[in-house]
mmCIF file of C-alpha atoms in Angstrom:
data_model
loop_
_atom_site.group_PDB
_atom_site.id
_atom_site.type_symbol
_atom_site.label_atom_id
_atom_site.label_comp_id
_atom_site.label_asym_id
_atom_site.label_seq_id
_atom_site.Cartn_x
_atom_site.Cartn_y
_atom_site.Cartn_z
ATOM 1 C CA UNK A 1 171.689 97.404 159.207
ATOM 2 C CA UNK A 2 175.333 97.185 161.453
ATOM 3 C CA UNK A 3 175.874 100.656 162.281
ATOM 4 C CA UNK A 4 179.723 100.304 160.715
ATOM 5 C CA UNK A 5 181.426 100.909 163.742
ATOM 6 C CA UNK A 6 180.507 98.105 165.817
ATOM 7 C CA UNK A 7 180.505 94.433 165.032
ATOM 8 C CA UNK A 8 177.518 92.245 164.957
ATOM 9 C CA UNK A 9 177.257 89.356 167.756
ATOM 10 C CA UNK A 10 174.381 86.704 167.531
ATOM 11 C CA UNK A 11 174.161 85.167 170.928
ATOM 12 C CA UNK A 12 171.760 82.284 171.960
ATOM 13 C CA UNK A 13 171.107 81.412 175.940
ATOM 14 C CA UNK A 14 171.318 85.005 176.089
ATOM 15 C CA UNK A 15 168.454 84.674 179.258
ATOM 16 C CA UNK A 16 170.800 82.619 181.152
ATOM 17 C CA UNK A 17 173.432 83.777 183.471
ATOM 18 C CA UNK A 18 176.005 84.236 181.082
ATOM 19 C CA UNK A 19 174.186 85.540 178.137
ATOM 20 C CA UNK A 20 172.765 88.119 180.373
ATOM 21 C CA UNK A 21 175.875 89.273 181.962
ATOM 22 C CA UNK A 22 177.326 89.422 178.126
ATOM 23 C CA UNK A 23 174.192 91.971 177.103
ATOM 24 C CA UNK A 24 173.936 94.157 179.874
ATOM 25 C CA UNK A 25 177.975 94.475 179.936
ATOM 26 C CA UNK A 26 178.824 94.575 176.066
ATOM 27 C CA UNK A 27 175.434 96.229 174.351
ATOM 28 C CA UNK A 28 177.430 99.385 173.793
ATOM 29 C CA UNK A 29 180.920 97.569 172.475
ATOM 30 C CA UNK A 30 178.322 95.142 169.735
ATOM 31 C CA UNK A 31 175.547 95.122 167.628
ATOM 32 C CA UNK A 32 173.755 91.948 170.046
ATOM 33 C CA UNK A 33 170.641 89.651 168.579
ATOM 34 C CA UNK A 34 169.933 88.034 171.481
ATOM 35 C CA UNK A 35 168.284 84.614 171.430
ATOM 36 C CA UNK A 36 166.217 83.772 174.303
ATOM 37 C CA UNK A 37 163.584 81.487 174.928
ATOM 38 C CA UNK A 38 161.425 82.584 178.277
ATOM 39 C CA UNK A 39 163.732 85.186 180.556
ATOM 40 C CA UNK A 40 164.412 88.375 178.761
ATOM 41 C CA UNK A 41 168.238 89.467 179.123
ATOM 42 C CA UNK A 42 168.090 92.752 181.216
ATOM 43 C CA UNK A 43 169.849 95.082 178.992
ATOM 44 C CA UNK A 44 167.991 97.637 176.882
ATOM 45 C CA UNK A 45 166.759 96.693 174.439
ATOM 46 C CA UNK A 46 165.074 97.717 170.777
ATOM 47 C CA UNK A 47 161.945 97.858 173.026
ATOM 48 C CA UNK A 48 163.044 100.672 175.204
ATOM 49 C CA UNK A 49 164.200 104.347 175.116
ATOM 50 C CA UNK A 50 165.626 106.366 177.977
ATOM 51 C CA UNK A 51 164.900 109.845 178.950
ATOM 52 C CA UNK A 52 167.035 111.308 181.943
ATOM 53 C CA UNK A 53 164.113 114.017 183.085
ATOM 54 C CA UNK A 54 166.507 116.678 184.341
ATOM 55 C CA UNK A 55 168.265 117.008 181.438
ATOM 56 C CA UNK A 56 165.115 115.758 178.756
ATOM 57 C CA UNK A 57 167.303 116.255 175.894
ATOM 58 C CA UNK A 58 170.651 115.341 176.694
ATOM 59 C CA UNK A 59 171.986 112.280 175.846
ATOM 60 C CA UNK A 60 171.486 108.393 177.927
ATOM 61 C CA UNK A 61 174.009 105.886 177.589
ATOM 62 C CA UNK A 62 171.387 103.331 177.522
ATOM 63 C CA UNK A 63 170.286 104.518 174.086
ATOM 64 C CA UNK A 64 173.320 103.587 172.266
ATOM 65 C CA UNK A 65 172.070 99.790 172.723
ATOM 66 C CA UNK A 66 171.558 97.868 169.642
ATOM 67 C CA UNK A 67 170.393 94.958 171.946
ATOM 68 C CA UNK A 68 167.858 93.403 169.263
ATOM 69 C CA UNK A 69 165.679 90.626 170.988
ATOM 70 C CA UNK A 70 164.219 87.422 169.677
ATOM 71 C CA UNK A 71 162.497 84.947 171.264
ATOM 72 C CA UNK A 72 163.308 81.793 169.921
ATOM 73 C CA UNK A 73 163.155 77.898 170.902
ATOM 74 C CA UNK A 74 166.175 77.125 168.506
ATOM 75 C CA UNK A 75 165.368 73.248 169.083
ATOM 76 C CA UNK A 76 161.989 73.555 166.864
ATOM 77 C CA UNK A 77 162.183 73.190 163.075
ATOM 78 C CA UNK A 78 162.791 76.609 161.313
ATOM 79 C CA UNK A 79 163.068 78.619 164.191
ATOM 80 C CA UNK A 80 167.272 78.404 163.716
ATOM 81 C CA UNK A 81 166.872 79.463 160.161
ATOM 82 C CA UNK A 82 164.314 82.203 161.320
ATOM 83 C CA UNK A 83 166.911 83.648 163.850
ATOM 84 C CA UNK A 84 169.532 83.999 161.016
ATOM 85 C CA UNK A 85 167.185 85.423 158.622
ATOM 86 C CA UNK A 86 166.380 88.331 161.037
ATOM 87 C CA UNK A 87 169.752 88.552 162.304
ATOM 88 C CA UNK A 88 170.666 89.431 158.663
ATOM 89 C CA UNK A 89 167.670 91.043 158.334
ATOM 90 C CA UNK A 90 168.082 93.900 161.014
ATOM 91 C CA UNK A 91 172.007 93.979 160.607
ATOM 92 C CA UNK A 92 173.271 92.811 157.100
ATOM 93 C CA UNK A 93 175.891 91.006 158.555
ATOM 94 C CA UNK A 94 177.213 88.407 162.164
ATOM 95 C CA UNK A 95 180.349 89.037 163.103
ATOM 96 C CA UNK A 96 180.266 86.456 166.186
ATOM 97 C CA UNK A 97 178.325 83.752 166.873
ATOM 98 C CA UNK A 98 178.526 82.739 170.661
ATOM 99 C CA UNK A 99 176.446 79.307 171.096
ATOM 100 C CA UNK A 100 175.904 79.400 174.406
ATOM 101 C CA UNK A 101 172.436 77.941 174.970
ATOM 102 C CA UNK A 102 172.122 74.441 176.781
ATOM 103 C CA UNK A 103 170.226 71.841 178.300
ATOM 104 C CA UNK A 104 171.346 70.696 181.398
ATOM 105 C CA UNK A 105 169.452 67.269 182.758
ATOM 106 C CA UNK A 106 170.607 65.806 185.463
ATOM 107 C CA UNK A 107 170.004 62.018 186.955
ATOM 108 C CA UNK A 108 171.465 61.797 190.420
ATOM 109 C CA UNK A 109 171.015 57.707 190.813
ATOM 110 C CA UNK A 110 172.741 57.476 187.320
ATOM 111 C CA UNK A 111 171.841 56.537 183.779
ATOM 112 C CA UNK A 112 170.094 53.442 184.600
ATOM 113 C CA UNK A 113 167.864 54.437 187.283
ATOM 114 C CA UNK A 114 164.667 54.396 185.233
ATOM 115 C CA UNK A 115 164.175 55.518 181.476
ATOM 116 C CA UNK A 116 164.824 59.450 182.247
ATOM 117 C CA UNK A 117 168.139 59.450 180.889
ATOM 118 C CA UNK A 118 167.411 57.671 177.685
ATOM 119 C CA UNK A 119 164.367 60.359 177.586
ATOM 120 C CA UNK A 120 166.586 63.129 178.141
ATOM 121 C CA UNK A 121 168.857 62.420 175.428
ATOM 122 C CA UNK A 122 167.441 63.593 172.162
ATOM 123 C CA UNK A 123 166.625 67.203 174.067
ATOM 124 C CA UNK A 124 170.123 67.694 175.379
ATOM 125 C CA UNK A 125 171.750 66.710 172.134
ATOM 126 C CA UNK A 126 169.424 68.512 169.812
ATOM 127 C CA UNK A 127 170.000 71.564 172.200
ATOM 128 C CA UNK A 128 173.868 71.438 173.037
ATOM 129 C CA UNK A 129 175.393 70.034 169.643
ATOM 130 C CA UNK A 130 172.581 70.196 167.398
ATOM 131 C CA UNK A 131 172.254 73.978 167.609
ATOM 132 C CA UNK A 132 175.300 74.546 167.050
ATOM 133 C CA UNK A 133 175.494 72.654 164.322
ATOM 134 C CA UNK A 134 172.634 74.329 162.483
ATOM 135 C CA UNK A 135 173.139 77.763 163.363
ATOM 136 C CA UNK A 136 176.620 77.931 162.209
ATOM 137 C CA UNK A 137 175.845 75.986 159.150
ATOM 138 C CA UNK A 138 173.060 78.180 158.038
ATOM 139 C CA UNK A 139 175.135 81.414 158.677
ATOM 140 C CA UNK A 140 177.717 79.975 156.690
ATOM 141 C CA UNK A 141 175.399 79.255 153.988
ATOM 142 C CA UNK A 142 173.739 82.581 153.797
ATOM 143 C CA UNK A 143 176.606 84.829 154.363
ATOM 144 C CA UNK A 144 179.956 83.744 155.319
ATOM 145 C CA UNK A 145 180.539 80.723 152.307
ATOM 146 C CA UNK A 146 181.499 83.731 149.700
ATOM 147 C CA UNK A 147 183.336 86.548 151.741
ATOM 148 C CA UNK A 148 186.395 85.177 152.931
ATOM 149 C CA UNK A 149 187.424 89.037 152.430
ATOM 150 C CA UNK A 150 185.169 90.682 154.193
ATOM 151 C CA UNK A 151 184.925 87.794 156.910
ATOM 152 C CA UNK A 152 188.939 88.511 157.601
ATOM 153 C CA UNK A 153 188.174 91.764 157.804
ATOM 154 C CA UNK A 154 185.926 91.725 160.443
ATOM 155 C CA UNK A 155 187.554 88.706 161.816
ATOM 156 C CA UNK A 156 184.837 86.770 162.094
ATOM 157 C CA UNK A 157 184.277 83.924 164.264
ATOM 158 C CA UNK A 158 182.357 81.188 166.491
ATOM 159 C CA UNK A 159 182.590 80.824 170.133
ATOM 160 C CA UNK A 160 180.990 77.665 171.393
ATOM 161 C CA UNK A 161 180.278 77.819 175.211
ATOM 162 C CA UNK A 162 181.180 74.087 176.295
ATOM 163 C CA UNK A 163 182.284 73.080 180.078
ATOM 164 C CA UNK A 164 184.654 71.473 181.643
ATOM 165 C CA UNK A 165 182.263 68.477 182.102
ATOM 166 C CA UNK A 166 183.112 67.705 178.433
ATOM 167 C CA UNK A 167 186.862 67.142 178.717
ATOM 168 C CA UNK A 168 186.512 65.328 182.430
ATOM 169 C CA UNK A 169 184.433 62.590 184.223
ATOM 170 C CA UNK A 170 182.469 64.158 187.626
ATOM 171 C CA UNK A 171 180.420 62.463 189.642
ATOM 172 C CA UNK A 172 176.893 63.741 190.106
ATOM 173 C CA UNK A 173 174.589 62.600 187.338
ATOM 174 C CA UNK A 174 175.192 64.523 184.199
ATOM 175 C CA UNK A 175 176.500 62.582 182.202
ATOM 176 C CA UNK A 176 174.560 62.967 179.529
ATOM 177 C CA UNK A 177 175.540 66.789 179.576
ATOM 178 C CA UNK A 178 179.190 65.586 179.559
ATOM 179 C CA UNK A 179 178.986 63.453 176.250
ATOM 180 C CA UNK A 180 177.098 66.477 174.354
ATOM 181 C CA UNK A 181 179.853 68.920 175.632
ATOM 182 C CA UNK A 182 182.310 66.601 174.659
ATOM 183 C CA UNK A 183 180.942 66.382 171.086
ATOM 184 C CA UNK A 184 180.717 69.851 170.907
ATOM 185 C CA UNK A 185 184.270 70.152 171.659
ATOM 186 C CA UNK A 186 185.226 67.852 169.196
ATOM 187 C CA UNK A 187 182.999 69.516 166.236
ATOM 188 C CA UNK A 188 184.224 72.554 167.315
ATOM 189 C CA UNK A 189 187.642 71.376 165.895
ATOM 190 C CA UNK A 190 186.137 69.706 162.474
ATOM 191 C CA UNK A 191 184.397 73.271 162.025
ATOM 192 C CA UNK A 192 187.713 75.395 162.483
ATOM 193 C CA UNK A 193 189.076 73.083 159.986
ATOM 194 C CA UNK A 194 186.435 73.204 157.432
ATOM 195 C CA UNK A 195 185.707 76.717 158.069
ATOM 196 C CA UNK A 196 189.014 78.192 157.420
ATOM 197 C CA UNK A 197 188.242 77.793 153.619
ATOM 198 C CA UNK A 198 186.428 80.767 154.006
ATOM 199 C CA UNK A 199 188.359 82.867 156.628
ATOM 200 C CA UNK A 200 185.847 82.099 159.731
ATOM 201 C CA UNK A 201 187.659 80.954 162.848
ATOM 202 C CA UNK A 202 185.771 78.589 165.188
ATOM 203 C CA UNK A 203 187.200 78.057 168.890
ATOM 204 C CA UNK A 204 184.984 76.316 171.990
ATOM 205 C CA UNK A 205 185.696 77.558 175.878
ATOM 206 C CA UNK A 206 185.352 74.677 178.794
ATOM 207 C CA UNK A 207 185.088 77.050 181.760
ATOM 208 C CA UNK A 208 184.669 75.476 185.167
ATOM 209 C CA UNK A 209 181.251 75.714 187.120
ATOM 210 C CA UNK A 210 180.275 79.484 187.589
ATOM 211 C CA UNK A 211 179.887 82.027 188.658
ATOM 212 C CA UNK A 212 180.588 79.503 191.815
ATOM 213 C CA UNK A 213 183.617 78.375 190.941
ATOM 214 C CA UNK A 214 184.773 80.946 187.930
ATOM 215 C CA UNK A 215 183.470 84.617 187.922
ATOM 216 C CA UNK A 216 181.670 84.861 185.390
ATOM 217 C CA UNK A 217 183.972 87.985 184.281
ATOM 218 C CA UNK A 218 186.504 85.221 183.189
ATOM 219 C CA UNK A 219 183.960 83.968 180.910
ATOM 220 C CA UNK A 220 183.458 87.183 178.985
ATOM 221 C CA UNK A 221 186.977 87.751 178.991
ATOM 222 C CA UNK A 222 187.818 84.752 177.384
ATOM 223 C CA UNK A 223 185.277 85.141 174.643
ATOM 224 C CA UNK A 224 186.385 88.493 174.192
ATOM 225 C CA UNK A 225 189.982 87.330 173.419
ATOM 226 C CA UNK A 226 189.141 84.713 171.160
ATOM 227 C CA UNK A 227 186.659 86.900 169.240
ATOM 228 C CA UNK A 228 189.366 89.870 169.041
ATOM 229 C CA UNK A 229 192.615 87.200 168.553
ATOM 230 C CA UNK A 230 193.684 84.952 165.848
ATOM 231 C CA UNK A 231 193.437 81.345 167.054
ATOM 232 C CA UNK A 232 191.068 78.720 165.473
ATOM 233 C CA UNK A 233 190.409 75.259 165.975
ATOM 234 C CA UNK A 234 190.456 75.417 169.767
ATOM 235 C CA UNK A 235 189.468 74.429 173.138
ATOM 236 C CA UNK A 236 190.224 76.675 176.250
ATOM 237 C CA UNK A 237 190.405 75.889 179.577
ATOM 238 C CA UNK A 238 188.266 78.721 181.536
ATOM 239 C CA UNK A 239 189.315 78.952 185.247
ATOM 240 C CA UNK A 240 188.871 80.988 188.981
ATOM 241 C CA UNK A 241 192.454 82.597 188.098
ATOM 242 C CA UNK A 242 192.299 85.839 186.347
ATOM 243 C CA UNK A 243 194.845 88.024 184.461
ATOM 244 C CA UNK A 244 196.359 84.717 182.760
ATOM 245 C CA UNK A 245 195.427 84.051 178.624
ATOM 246 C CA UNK A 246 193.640 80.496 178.522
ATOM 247 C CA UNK A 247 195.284 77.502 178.023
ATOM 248 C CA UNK A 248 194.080 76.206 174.601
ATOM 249 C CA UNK A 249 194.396 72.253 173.234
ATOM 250 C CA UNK A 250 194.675 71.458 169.248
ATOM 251 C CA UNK A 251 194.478 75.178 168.306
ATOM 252 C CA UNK A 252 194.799 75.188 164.127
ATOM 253 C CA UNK A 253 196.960 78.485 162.424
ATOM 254 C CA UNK A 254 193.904 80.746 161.336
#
């Protein structure tokens, strides 16, 4: 169950850059189940307890991680509704939902240079919208559709990872990735609106390419504002300059 003091985070993607970087620097400020599919995020984990050997019973920061691991490919049928059963399961309750898994193809001689773009298509949207979709659906459905109390209390809310692809046009042969970001943007706003029924916020961040372009610090530290602020219905520009709140476009009142 949450241990009370700190709240519950269900993160997908969390092998990726990004997810890892939100484990290893946030597993003692949240409860984390961590979705991954093959790399394993590189924070401890419920698989692992530290001993410092000079001082054998004194206490190891790395044991106050509630990092709780499942491996998960959330595109298969059931495995989304698995996740959120054991999420529940192990912590009675999900505070924030980060969606930041994705499928990124990419077709450098464009979307008619053979049949791998029309291939691609059902992965990348059953991966970056689909997902989504179905995770935040089921969570609403098992937990969230009958506490708007408790879910203002804890503030609840979903962060959906997006890019900047999905609000502009780049050259390089992703365009597929584009139009699923895009969509995700755009559901992003139809679940802040629906969602506010029951006191769940929903916002979506469209950082620029990183860590290259944006440190990935700026990434963290916009999901950290939206999950600790009061804005719903949103879509936040994520860029390289730091110390600056994001810009948001079509933010609801929560």
């Amino acid at each position: 169950m949450s241990s009370g003091e700190r709240r519950v985070c269900l993160l997908t993607g969390a092998g990726g850059q990004l997810g890892d970087e939100f484990c290893r620097r946030l597993y003692t400020e949240y409860d984390i189940v961590a979705v991954h599919r093959e790399r394993v995020p590189s924070a401890p984990s419920q698989h692992e307890w530290f001993i410092d050997p000079f001082q054998p019973d004194g206490a190891v920061p790395e044991n106050d991680s509630r990092v709780h691991l499942i491996r998960a490919d959330l595109t298969e049928p059931g495995e989304v509704e698995r996740v959120v059963d054991l999420a529940l399961a192990r912590f009675g309750q999900v505070d924030l939902l980060v969606n930041n898994a994705v499928h990124i193809p990419t077709h450098l001689y464009g979307l008619v240079d053979g049949d791998a773009a029309l291939d691609d298509f059902d992965r990348t949207f059953r991966t970056n919208v689909g997902v989504p979709l179905r995770l935040s659906t089921r969570l609403a459905q098992r937990s969230w559709l009958h506490d708007r109390a408790g879910n203002q209390t804890w503030n609840r809310n979903i962060v959906n990872v997006s890019c900047v692809y999905g609000t502009e046009v780049f050259p390089g042969g992703q365009a597929l990735h584009a139009a699923s970001k895009a969509a995700l943007n755009h559901l992003t706003r139809h679940m802040a609106a629906e969602f506010t029924e029951f006191g769940i916020r929903v916002n979506a961040i469209t950082p620029n390419s990183f860590p290259g372009v944006v440190p990935i610090e700026n990434v963290l530290r916009a999901i950290f504002e939206l999950d600790n602020g009061d804005m719903t219905g949103g879509v936040f520009d994520v860029d390289f300059e730091s110390g600056e709140p994001p810009a948001g476009r079509h933010a609801l009142p929560a």
